[in-house]
Amino acid sequence: MKQTNLKIVSDAQASGSARSARPVIEIKGVSKTYKTQDGEVPSLRPLDFDINEGEFLVVVGPSGCGKSTLLKLIAGLLPPSAGEIRVENRVVTSPHRDVGIVFQSALLLPWRRVLENVMMPVEVKGLPIEEYRRRALDLIKMVGLDGFERKYPWQLSGGMQQRAAICRALVHDPKIVLMDEPFGALDEIVRDHLNEQLLELWARTDKTICFVTHSIPEAVYLSTKIVVMSPRPGRVTDVIESTLPKERPLDIRETEEFLAIAHRVREGLRAGHSYDE
Amino acid sequence: MTERTAAALRVVNAPWLRPLIFLLLIVVMWDLTIRIFKIPPYQIPAPKDVVITLWQEGPMLLREAWPTTVATIWGFLLSAAFGIPIAMMIAGSRTIESYVYPLLVFSQSIPKIAIAPLFVVWFGFGMLPKVLSAFLLGFFPVVVSAVQGFKSVEPDMMDLARSMEANRWQIFRMVSLPHAMPSIFAGLKVSITLAVVGAVVGEFVGSNYGIGFVLQRSIGNFELPTMFAALVVLALIGVVLFWILDVIERLAIPWHASQRQDVFLAA
């Protein structure tokens, strides 16, 4: 697994016209191979794509295709086996300041109240507490958790816990938010609601979001750009620029346009499968 | 009328009363067994005789209970003071784990009662051999539970902390240590009851005071009521120490599932 492998040039990069914004995250020939006792397990085949400033990029792919690995690489939690990742033009070698992460489980510390959980990155990074406490309270209000600041996580429902986790990812005002199937464990009603709320939050904070999911409707609903991946070892089978307007009521999911994008995602996923079998 | 029955029910259902009711039941069974099978008092004394002995020899028993309690507490404190840091090191480093853990397990298969006389040879008849004996018994459960606690932090939680650029010390202080607290307390609770046993073993082999000594003397003289009374006192020491630890746990980790008030009420 060296850099000699073929590079997949995405539609977006080929056309080039759709990008006026500058890339915040550049993924250049990045591959990942895990070394286990049974030998080397390839997780990601070389990937090449950029994530632009303010973009809502959704990576969609089957379970175990290396989506989570990709996020960990961007966060600097894992070193790539080959290639490099640049965030804000700096090569990522270790965890860095400009990232907030939300995982599938909320991972709130049970001994901390909601506000204390949200403030954790501030404490760790040694940022001014008073200033950021106001920001934390604003965020908590924005996701509708006001009144629950002093509750313990176990007193909250799953959806509320996940909203607190989103506040925690945003509290130190990172440029990038990485989300690893954040709503995967929630029921569909809560999920719809949180999807709507997340779009709203994104519109108000102009973060760059990289969101991983295996739900096609979720991917299409949230994204400005979709990266479709094949099963392990993951590679990009399609990159789709969303044509949906920025304003998205939930029933946009019944429009022709939405279904057309969803269809193309499904095609991309199928292509990934036939490639492997 | 109904109010009175409700009040009575509330008393009967009080959590502290239930074990007492059960204890009373056991004592009744004990008494009945002796009467029905006509067991002679030199084999099992009647509960009444034990209670009388407890009353008559109470001051002596309390006096002898004190050194046993002190030895237990010191042994327990040493277990915690050594057990928790060693568990941190074992959980924190694979190298240390591979060197230390197998030997630690190996050392635990040696019966402590067999080596207790050695302490008498080394340290004489004072407090030290009893403390060491209590420490040896109480130490291992602390280590095992604490290691398990430190190691059971979710990998995603570690990743999350690392993504915040937390250093090792911050991760330990903010994540690992609080996460391990419930396990550590579980280990400490086992440890304190074993420390009582350890202290008594220490007194068995080389002491002329303490509850262990009373136990040995009374069995030698066939004073079974005294022996049983000593056992009751010993059990009380264990219960009280355990209970104190329980209170400390409640104060230290009020957030933990086992301490949640509404769950407690629903149970």
JSON list of N, CA and C in Angstrom, two decimals, chain B residues 137-183:
[
{"chain": "B", "resi": 137, "resn": "LEU", "atom": "N", "xyz": [-4.22, -9.39, 53.03]},
{"chain": "B", "resi": 137, "resn": "LEU", "atom": "CA", "xyz": [-5.52, -9.90, 52.59]},
{"chain": "B", "resi": 137, "resn": "LEU", "atom": "C", "xyz": [-6.34, -8.83, 51.87]},
{"chain": "B", "resi": 138, "resn": "GLY", "atom": "N", "xyz": [-6.18, -7.59, 52.31]},
{"chain": "B", "resi": 138, "resn": "GLY", "atom": "CA", "xyz": [-7.02, -6.53, 51.75]},
{"chain": "B", "resi": 138, "resn": "GLY", "atom": "C", "xyz": [-6.50, -5.94, 50.45]},
{"chain": "B", "resi": 139, "resn": "PHE", "atom": "N", "xyz": [-5.23, -6.16, 50.17]},
{"chain": "B", "resi": 139, "resn": "PHE", "atom": "CA", "xyz": [-4.55, -5.49, 49.07]},
{"chain": "B", "resi": 139, "resn": "PHE", "atom": "C", "xyz": [-5.06, -5.94, 47.70]},
{"chain": "B", "resi": 140, "resn": "PHE", "atom": "N", "xyz": [-5.15, -7.23, 47.49]},
{"chain": "B", "resi": 140, "resn": "PHE", "atom": "CA", "xyz": [-5.41, -7.77, 46.16]},
{"chain": "B", "resi": 140, "resn": "PHE", "atom": "C", "xyz": [-6.75, -7.33, 45.57]},
{"chain": "B", "resi": 141, "resn": "PRO", "atom": "N", "xyz": [-7.84, -7.42, 46.32]},
{"chain": "B", "resi": 141, "resn": "PRO", "atom": "CA", "xyz": [-9.12, -7.00, 45.72]},
{"chain": "B", "resi": 141, "resn": "PRO", "atom": "C", "xyz": [-9.12, -5.54, 45.27]},
{"chain": "B", "resi": 142, "resn": "VAL", "atom": "N", "xyz": [-8.39, -4.69, 45.98]},
{"chain": "B", "resi": 142, "resn": "VAL", "atom": "CA", "xyz": [-8.30, -3.28, 45.56]},
{"chain": "B", "resi": 142, "resn": "VAL", "atom": "C", "xyz": [-7.63, -3.19, 44.20]},
{"chain": "B", "resi": 143, "resn": "VAL", "atom": "N", "xyz": [-6.52, -3.91, 44.06]},
{"chain": "B", "resi": 143, "resn": "VAL", "atom": "CA", "xyz": [-5.78, -3.85, 42.80]},
{"chain": "B", "resi": 143, "resn": "VAL", "atom": "C", "xyz": [-6.63, -4.36, 41.64]},
{"chain": "B", "resi": 144, "resn": "VAL", "atom": "N", "xyz": [-7.24, -5.52, 41.82]},
{"chain": "B", "resi": 144, "resn": "VAL", "atom": "CA", "xyz": [-8.00, -6.13, 40.73]},
{"chain": "B", "resi": 144, "resn": "VAL", "atom": "C", "xyz": [-9.15, -5.22, 40.31]},
{"chain": "B", "resi": 145, "resn": "SER", "atom": "N", "xyz": [-9.91, -4.72, 41.26]},
{"chain": "B", "resi": 145, "resn": "SER", "atom": "CA", "xyz": [-11.05, -3.87, 40.92]},
{"chain": "B", "resi": 145, "resn": "SER", "atom": "C", "xyz": [-10.60, -2.56, 40.29]},
{"chain": "B", "resi": 146, "resn": "ALA", "atom": "N", "xyz": [-9.57, -1.97, 40.86]},
{"chain": "B", "resi": 146, "resn": "ALA", "atom": "CA", "xyz": [-9.13, -0.67, 40.34]},
{"chain": "B", "resi": 146, "resn": "ALA", "atom": "C", "xyz": [-8.57, -0.82, 38.93]},
{"chain": "B", "resi": 147, "resn": "VAL", "atom": "N", "xyz": [-7.81, -1.88, 38.67]},
{"chain": "B", "resi": 147, "resn": "VAL", "atom": "CA", "xyz": [-7.29, -2.11, 37.32]},
{"chain": "B", "resi": 147, "resn": "VAL", "atom": "C", "xyz": [-8.45, -2.21, 36.34]},
{"chain": "B", "resi": 148, "resn": "GLN", "atom": "N", "xyz": [-9.44, -2.99, 36.73]},
{"chain": "B", "resi": 148, "resn": "GLN", "atom": "CA", "xyz": [-10.61, -3.16, 35.88]},
{"chain": "B", "resi": 148, "resn": "GLN", "atom": "C", "xyz": [-11.29, -1.80, 35.64]},
{"chain": "B", "resi": 149, "resn": "GLY", "atom": "N", "xyz": [-11.39, -1.00, 36.69]},
{"chain": "B", "resi": 149, "resn": "GLY", "atom": "CA", "xyz": [-12.01, 0.32, 36.57]},
{"chain": "B", "resi": 149, "resn": "GLY", "atom": "C", "xyz": [-11.26, 1.24, 35.64]},
{"chain": "B", "resi": 150, "resn": "PHE", "atom": "N", "xyz": [-9.94, 1.30, 35.81]},
{"chain": "B", "resi": 150, "resn": "PHE", "atom": "CA", "xyz": [-9.13, 2.18, 34.96]},
{"chain": "B", "resi": 150, "resn": "PHE", "atom": "C", "xyz": [-9.17, 1.74, 33.51]},
{"chain": "B", "resi": 151, "resn": "LYS", "atom": "N", "xyz": [-9.25, 0.41, 33.31]},
{"chain": "B", "resi": 151, "resn": "LYS", "atom": "CA", "xyz": [-9.17, -0.09, 31.93]},
{"chain": "B", "resi": 151, "resn": "LYS", "atom": "C", "xyz": [-10.50, -0.04, 31.20]},
{"chain": "B", "resi": 152, "resn": "SER", "atom": "N", "xyz": [-11.59, 0.15, 31.92]},
{"chain": "B", "resi": 152, "resn": "SER", "atom": "CA", "xyz": [-12.88, 0.02, 31.25]},
{"chain": "B", "resi": 152, "resn": "SER", "atom": "C", "xyz": [-13.39, 1.34, 30.67]},
{"chain": "B", "resi": 153, "resn": "VAL", "atom": "N", "xyz": [-12.52, 2.34, 30.58]},
{"chain": "B", "resi": 153, "resn": "VAL", "atom": "CA", "xyz": [-12.94, 3.58, 29.92]},
{"chain": "B", "resi": 153, "resn": "VAL", "atom": "C", "xyz": [-13.13, 3.28, 28.43]},
{"chain": "B", "resi": 154, "resn": "GLU", "atom": "N", "xyz": [-14.26, 3.74, 27.88]},
{"chain": "B", "resi": 154, "resn": "GLU", "atom": "CA", "xyz": [-14.52, 3.50, 26.47]},
{"chain": "B", "resi": 154, "resn": "GLU", "atom": "C", "xyz": [-13.41, 4.09, 25.60]},
{"chain": "B", "resi": 155, "resn": "PRO", "atom": "N", "xyz": [-12.96, 3.36, 24.57]},
{"chain": "B", "resi": 155, "resn": "PRO", "atom": "CA", "xyz": [-11.93, 3.91, 23.68]},
{"chain": "B", "resi": 155, "resn": "PRO", "atom": "C", "xyz": [-12.38, 5.22, 23.03]},
{"chain": "B", "resi": 156, "resn": "ASP", "atom": "N", "xyz": [-13.68, 5.30, 22.68]},
{"chain": "B", "resi": 156, "resn": "ASP", "atom": "CA", "xyz": [-14.19, 6.54, 22.08]},
{"chain": "B", "resi": 156, "resn": "ASP", "atom": "C", "xyz": [-14.06, 7.72, 23.05]},
{"chain": "B", "resi": 157, "resn": "MET", "atom": "N", "xyz": [-14.25, 7.43, 24.33]},
{"chain": "B", "resi": 157, "resn": "MET", "atom": "CA", "xyz": [-14.13, 8.48, 25.34]},
{"chain": "B", "resi": 157, "resn": "MET", "atom": "C", "xyz": [-12.69, 8.99, 25.37]},
{"chain": "B", "resi": 158, "resn": "MET", "atom": "N", "xyz": [-11.74, 8.06, 25.26]},
{"chain": "B", "resi": 158, "resn": "MET", "atom": "CA", "xyz": [-10.32, 8.44, 25.22]},
{"chain": "B", "resi": 158, "resn": "MET", "atom": "C", "xyz": [-10.05, 9.30, 23.98]},
{"chain": "B", "resi": 159, "resn": "ASP", "atom": "N", "xyz": [-10.61, 8.86, 22.85]},
{"chain": "B", "resi": 159, "resn": "ASP", "atom": "CA", "xyz": [-10.42, 9.62, 21.60]},
{"chain": "B", "resi": 159, "resn": "ASP", "atom": "C", "xyz": [-10.98, 11.03, 21.75]},
{"chain": "B", "resi": 160, "resn": "LEU", "atom": "N", "xyz": [-12.15, 11.10, 22.37]},
{"chain": "B", "resi": 160, "resn": "LEU", "atom": "CA", "xyz": [-12.78, 12.40, 22.55]},
{"chain": "B", "resi": 160, "resn": "LEU", "atom": "C", "xyz": [-11.88, 13.33, 23.37]},
{"chain": "B", "resi": 161, "resn": "ALA", "atom": "N", "xyz": [-11.38, 12.78, 24.48]},
{"chain": "B", "resi": 161, "resn": "ALA", "atom": "CA", "xyz": [-10.50, 13.59, 25.34]},
{"chain": "B", "resi": 161, "resn": "ALA", "atom": "C", "xyz": [-9.24, 13.99, 24.58]},
{"chain": "B", "resi": 162, "resn": "ARG", "atom": "N", "xyz": [-8.70, 13.04, 23.81]},
{"chain": "B", "resi": 162, "resn": "ARG", "atom": "CA", "xyz": [-7.48, 13.36, 23.06]},
{"chain": "B", "resi": 162, "resn": "ARG", "atom": "C", "xyz": [-7.75, 14.41, 22.00]},
{"chain": "B", "resi": 163, "resn": "SER", "atom": "N", "xyz": [-8.96, 14.35, 21.40]},
{"chain": "B", "resi": 163, "resn": "SER", "atom": "CA", "xyz": [-9.28, 15.33, 20.36]},
{"chain": "B", "resi": 163, "resn": "SER", "atom": "C", "xyz": [-9.38, 16.73, 20.93]},
{"chain": "B", "resi": 164, "resn": "MET", "atom": "N", "xyz": [-9.60, 16.82, 22.25]},
{"chain": "B", "resi": 164, "resn": "MET", "atom": "CA", "xyz": [-9.60, 18.14, 22.90]},
{"chain": "B", "resi": 164, "resn": "MET", "atom": "C", "xyz": [-8.19, 18.57, 23.25]},
{"chain": "B", "resi": 165, "resn": "GLU", "atom": "N", "xyz": [-7.21, 17.83, 22.78]},
{"chain": "B", "resi": 165, "resn": "GLU", "atom": "CA", "xyz": [-5.80, 18.09, 23.08]},
{"chain": "B", "resi": 165, "resn": "GLU", "atom": "C", "xyz": [-5.50, 17.94, 24.56]},
{"chain": "B", "resi": 166, "resn": "ALA", "atom": "N", "xyz": [-6.21, 17.04, 25.22]},
{"chain": "B", "resi": 166, "resn": "ALA", "atom": "CA", "xyz": [-5.94, 16.80, 26.63]},
{"chain": "B", "resi": 166, "resn": "ALA", "atom": "C", "xyz": [-4.63, 16.03, 26.76]},
{"chain": "B", "resi": 167, "resn": "ASN", "atom": "N", "xyz": [-3.81, 16.40, 27.74]},
{"chain": "B", "resi": 167, "resn": "ASN", "atom": "CA", "xyz": [-2.59, 15.63, 27.97]},
{"chain": "B", "resi": 167, "resn": "ASN", "atom": "C", "xyz": [-2.89, 14.46, 28.89]},
{"chain": "B", "resi": 168, "resn": "ARG", "atom": "N", "xyz": [-1.90, 13.62, 29.13]},
{"chain": "B", "resi": 168, "resn": "ARG", "atom": "CA", "xyz": [-2.12, 12.37, 29.88]},
{"chain": "B", "resi": 168, "resn": "ARG", "atom": "C", "xyz": [-2.68, 12.65, 31.27]},
{"chain": "B", "resi": 169, "resn": "TRP", "atom": "N", "xyz": [-2.12, 13.66, 31.89]},
{"chain": "B", "resi": 169, "resn": "TRP", "atom": "CA", "xyz": [-2.55, 13.98, 33.26]},
{"chain": "B", "resi": 169, "resn": "TRP", "atom": "C", "xyz": [-4.00, 14.44, 33.28]},
{"chain": "B", "resi": 170, "resn": "GLN", "atom": "N", "xyz": [-4.37, 15.28, 32.30]},
{"chain": "B", "resi": 170, "resn": "GLN", "atom": "CA", "xyz": [-5.76, 15.75, 32.22]},
{"chain": "B", "resi": 170, "resn": "GLN", "atom": "C", "xyz": [-6.70, 14.59, 31.97]},
{"chain": "B", "resi": 171, "resn": "ILE", "atom": "N", "xyz": [-6.32, 13.68, 31.07]},
{"chain": "B", "resi": 171, "resn": "ILE", "atom": "CA", "xyz": [-7.17, 12.52, 30.78]},
{"chain": "B", "resi": 171, "resn": "ILE", "atom": "C", "xyz": [-7.35, 11.70, 32.05]},
{"chain": "B", "resi": 172, "resn": "PHE", "atom": "N", "xyz": [-6.25, 11.54, 32.78]},
{"chain": "B", "resi": 172, "resn": "PHE", "atom": "CA", "xyz": [-6.33, 10.75, 34.01]},
{"chain": "B", "resi": 172, "resn": "PHE", "atom": "C", "xyz": [-7.25, 11.42, 35.02]},
{"chain": "B", "resi": 173, "resn": "ARG", "atom": "N", "xyz": [-7.05, 12.72, 35.20]},
{"chain": "B", "resi": 173, "resn": "ARG", "atom": "CA", "xyz": [-7.78, 13.45, 36.24]},
{"chain": "B", "resi": 173, "resn": "ARG", "atom": "C", "xyz": [-9.26, 13.62, 35.87]},
{"chain": "B", "resi": 174, "resn": "MET", "atom": "N", "xyz": [-9.53, 13.92, 34.62]},
{"chain": "B", "resi": 174, "resn": "MET", "atom": "CA", "xyz": [-10.90, 14.25, 34.23]},
{"chain": "B", "resi": 174, "resn": "MET", "atom": "C", "xyz": [-11.71, 13.02, 33.78]},
{"chain": "B", "resi": 175, "resn": "VAL", "atom": "N", "xyz": [-11.02, 12.01, 33.28]},
{"chain": "B", "resi": 175, "resn": "VAL", "atom": "CA", "xyz": [-11.76, 10.86, 32.73]},
{"chain": "B", "resi": 175, "resn": "VAL", "atom": "C", "xyz": [-11.48, 9.56, 33.49]},
{"chain": "B", "resi": 176, "resn": "SER", "atom": "N", "xyz": [-10.22, 9.10, 33.47]},
{"chain": "B", "resi": 176, "resn": "SER", "atom": "CA", "xyz": [-9.95, 7.75, 33.98]},
{"chain": "B", "resi": 176, "resn": "SER", "atom": "C", "xyz": [-10.25, 7.60, 35.46]},
{"chain": "B", "resi": 177, "resn": "LEU", "atom": "N", "xyz": [-9.74, 8.54, 36.26]},
{"chain": "B", "resi": 177, "resn": "LEU", "atom": "CA", "xyz": [-9.89, 8.39, 37.70]},
{"chain": "B", "resi": 177, "resn": "LEU", "atom": "C", "xyz": [-11.36, 8.42, 38.14]},
{"chain": "B", "resi": 178, "resn": "PRO", "atom": "N", "xyz": [-12.14, 9.44, 37.74]},
{"chain": "B", "resi": 178, "resn": "PRO", "atom": "CA", "xyz": [-13.55, 9.41, 38.14]},
{"chain": "B", "resi": 178, "resn": "PRO", "atom": "C", "xyz": [-14.27, 8.18, 37.60]},
{"chain": "B", "resi": 179, "resn": "HIS", "atom": "N", "xyz": [-13.90, 7.76, 36.39]},
{"chain": "B", "resi": 179, "resn": "HIS", "atom": "CA", "xyz": [-14.54, 6.58, 35.81]},
{"chain": "B", "resi": 179, "resn": "HIS", "atom": "C", "xyz": [-14.25, 5.34, 36.65]},
{"chain": "B", "resi": 180, "resn": "ALA", "atom": "N", "xyz": [-13.03, 5.28, 37.21]},
{"chain": "B", "resi": 180, "resn": "ALA", "atom": "CA", "xyz": [-12.63, 4.09, 37.97]},
{"chain": "B", "resi": 180, "resn": "ALA", "atom": "C", "xyz": [-13.18, 4.09, 39.39]},
{"chain": "B", "resi": 181, "resn": "MET", "atom": "N", "xyz": [-13.67, 5.23, 39.86]},
{"chain": "B", "resi": 181, "resn": "MET", "atom": "CA", "xyz": [-14.07, 5.35, 41.26]},
{"chain": "B", "resi": 181, "resn": "MET", "atom": "C", "xyz": [-15.08, 4.27, 41.72]},
{"chain": "B", "resi": 182, "resn": "PRO", "atom": "N", "xyz": [-16.16, 4.03, 40.97]},
{"chain": "B", "resi": 182, "resn": "PRO", "atom": "CA", "xyz": [-17.09, 2.99, 41.44]},
{"chain": "B", "resi": 182, "resn": "PRO", "atom": "C", "xyz": [-16.42, 1.63, 41.60]},
{"chain": "B", "resi": 183, "resn": "SER", "atom": "N", "xyz": [-15.54, 1.27, 40.66]},
{"chain": "B", "resi": 183, "resn": "SER", "atom": "CA", "xyz": [-14.84, -0.01, 40.77]},
{"chain": "B", "resi": 183, "resn": "SER", "atom": "C", "xyz": [-13.90, 0.00, 41.96]}
]
